[in-house]
Short mmCIF file of C-alpha atoms and ligand atoms in Angstrom, two decimals:
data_model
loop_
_atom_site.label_atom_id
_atom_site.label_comp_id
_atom_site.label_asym_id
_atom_site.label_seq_id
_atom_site.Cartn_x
_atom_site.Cartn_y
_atom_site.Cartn_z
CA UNK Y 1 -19.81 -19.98 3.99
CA UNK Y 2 -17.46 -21.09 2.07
CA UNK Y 3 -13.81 -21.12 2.60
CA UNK Y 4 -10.32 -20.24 0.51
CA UNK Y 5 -6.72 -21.13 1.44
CA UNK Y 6 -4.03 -19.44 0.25
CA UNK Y 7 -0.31 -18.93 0.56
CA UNK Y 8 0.15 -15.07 2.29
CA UNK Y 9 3.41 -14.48 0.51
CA UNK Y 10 0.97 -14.28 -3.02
CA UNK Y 11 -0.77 -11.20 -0.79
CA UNK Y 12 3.15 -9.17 -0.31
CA UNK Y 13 2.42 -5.66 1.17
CA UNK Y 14 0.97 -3.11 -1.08
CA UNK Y 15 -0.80 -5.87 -3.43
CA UNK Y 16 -4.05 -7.26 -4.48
CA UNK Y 17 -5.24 -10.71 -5.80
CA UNK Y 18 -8.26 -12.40 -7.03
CA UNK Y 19 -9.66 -14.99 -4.57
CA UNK Y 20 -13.22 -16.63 -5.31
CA UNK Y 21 -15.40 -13.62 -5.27
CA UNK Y 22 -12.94 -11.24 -3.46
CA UNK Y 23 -10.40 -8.83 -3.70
CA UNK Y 24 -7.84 -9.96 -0.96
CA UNK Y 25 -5.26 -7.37 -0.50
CA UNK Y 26 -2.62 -6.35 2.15
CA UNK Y 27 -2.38 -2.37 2.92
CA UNK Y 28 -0.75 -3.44 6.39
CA UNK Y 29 -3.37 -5.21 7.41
CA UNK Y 30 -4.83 -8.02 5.08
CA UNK Y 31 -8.09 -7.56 3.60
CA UNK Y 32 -10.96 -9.01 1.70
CA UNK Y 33 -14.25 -7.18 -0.44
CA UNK Y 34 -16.21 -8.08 -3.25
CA UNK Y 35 -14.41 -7.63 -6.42
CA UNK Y 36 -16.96 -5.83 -8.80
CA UNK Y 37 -16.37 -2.01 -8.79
CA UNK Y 38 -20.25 -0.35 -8.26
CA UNK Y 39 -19.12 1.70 -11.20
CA UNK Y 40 -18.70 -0.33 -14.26
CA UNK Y 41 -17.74 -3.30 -12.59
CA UNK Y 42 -14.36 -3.78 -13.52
CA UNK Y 43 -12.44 -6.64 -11.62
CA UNK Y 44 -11.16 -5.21 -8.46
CA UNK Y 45 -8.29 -7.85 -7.84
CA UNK Y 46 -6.64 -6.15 -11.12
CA UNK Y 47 -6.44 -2.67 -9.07
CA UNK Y 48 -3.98 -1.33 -6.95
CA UNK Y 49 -3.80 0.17 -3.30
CA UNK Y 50 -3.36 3.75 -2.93
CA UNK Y 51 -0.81 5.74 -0.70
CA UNK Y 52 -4.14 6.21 1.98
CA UNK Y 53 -3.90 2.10 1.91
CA UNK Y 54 -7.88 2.44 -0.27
CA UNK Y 55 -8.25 0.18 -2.80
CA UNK Y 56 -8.22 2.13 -6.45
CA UNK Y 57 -10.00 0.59 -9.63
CA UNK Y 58 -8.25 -0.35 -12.79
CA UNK Y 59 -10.35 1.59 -15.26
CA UNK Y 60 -11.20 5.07 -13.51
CA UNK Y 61 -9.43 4.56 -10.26
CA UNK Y 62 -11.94 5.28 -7.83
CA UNK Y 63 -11.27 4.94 -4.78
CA UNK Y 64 -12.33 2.33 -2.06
CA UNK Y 65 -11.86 2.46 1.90
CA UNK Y 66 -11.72 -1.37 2.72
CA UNK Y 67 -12.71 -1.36 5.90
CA UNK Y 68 -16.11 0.25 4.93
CA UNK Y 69 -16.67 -1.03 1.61
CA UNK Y 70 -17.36 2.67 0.35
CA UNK Y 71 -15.87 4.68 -2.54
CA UNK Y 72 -14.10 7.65 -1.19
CA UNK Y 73 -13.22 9.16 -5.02
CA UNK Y 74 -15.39 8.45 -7.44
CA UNK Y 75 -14.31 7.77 -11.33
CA UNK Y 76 -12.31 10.06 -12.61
CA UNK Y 77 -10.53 10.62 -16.07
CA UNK Y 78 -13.57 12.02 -18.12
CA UNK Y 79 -16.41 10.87 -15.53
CA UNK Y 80 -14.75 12.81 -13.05
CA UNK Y 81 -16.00 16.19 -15.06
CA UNK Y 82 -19.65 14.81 -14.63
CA UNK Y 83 -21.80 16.81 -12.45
CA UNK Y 84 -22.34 15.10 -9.31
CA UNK Y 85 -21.22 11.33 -10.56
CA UNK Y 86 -18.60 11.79 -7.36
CA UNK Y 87 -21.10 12.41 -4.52
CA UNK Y 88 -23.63 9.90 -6.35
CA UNK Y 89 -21.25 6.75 -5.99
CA UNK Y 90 -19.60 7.82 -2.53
CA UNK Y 91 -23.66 7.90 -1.43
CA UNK Y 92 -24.64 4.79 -3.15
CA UNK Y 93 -22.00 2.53 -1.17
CA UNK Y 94 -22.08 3.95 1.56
CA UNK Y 95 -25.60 2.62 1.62
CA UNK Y 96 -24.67 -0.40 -0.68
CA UNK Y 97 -21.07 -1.21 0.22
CA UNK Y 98 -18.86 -3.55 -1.15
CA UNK Y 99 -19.04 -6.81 0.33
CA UNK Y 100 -16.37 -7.04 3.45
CA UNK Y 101 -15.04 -10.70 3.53
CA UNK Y 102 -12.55 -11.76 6.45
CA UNK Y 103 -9.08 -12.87 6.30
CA UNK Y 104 -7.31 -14.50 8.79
CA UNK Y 105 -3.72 -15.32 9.20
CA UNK Y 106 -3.43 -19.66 9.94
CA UNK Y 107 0.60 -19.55 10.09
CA UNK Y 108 1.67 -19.31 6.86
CA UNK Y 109 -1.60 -19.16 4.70
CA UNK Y 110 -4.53 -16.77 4.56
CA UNK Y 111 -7.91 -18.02 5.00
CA UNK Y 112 -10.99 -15.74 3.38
CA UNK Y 113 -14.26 -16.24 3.73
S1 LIG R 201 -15.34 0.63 -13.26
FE1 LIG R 201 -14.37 1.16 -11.39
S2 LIG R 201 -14.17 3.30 -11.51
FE2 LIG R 201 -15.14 2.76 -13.35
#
């Protein structure tokens, strides 16, 4: 599997960055999942992290829990008035997840995998 270096201070508490394949982001703890949101598949590394430390999309801000890999909101905006699109998604990954990479600390750097 392959490996990534990078510094941790481009990871600062509260952010998110693109690394390879991942999302790498630090809600208190550092963490890595695929980057493709199961909605539309907009770039997870361009989201943010919520004040429940989940990872939230760009475009319709669902919702991820990290250390799962499942959305906990589905879309919202107008696909948040679509009957059942919520319970759909938060069903589909919990049975398709995003992909959970790991992240360890090597002194000054983050290594994901
Ligand atoms: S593409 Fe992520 S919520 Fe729509």
């Amino acid at each position: 599997m392959a490996t990534t270096r990078i510094p941790a201070a481009d990871v600062p508490p509260g952010s998110v960055t693109g690394v390879g394949d991942h999302a790498v982001g630090n809600n208190g703890e550092y963490f890595a999942v695929g980057r493709r949101c199961r909605h539309l598949r907009a770039d997870l590394a361009e989201g943010s992290i919520d004040e429940q430390g989940c990872l939230v999309c760009p475009w319709h801000a669902a919702a991820y829990d990290v250390t799962t890999g499942a959305m906990v909101r589905g879309p919202q905006g107008g696909f948040a008035k679509v009957p059942g699109l919520d319970a759909f998604y938060r069903a589909l990954t919990r049975a398709w997840p995003l992909h959970r990479g790991g992240v360890t600390v090597d002194g000054e750097d983050l290594v994901v995998e």
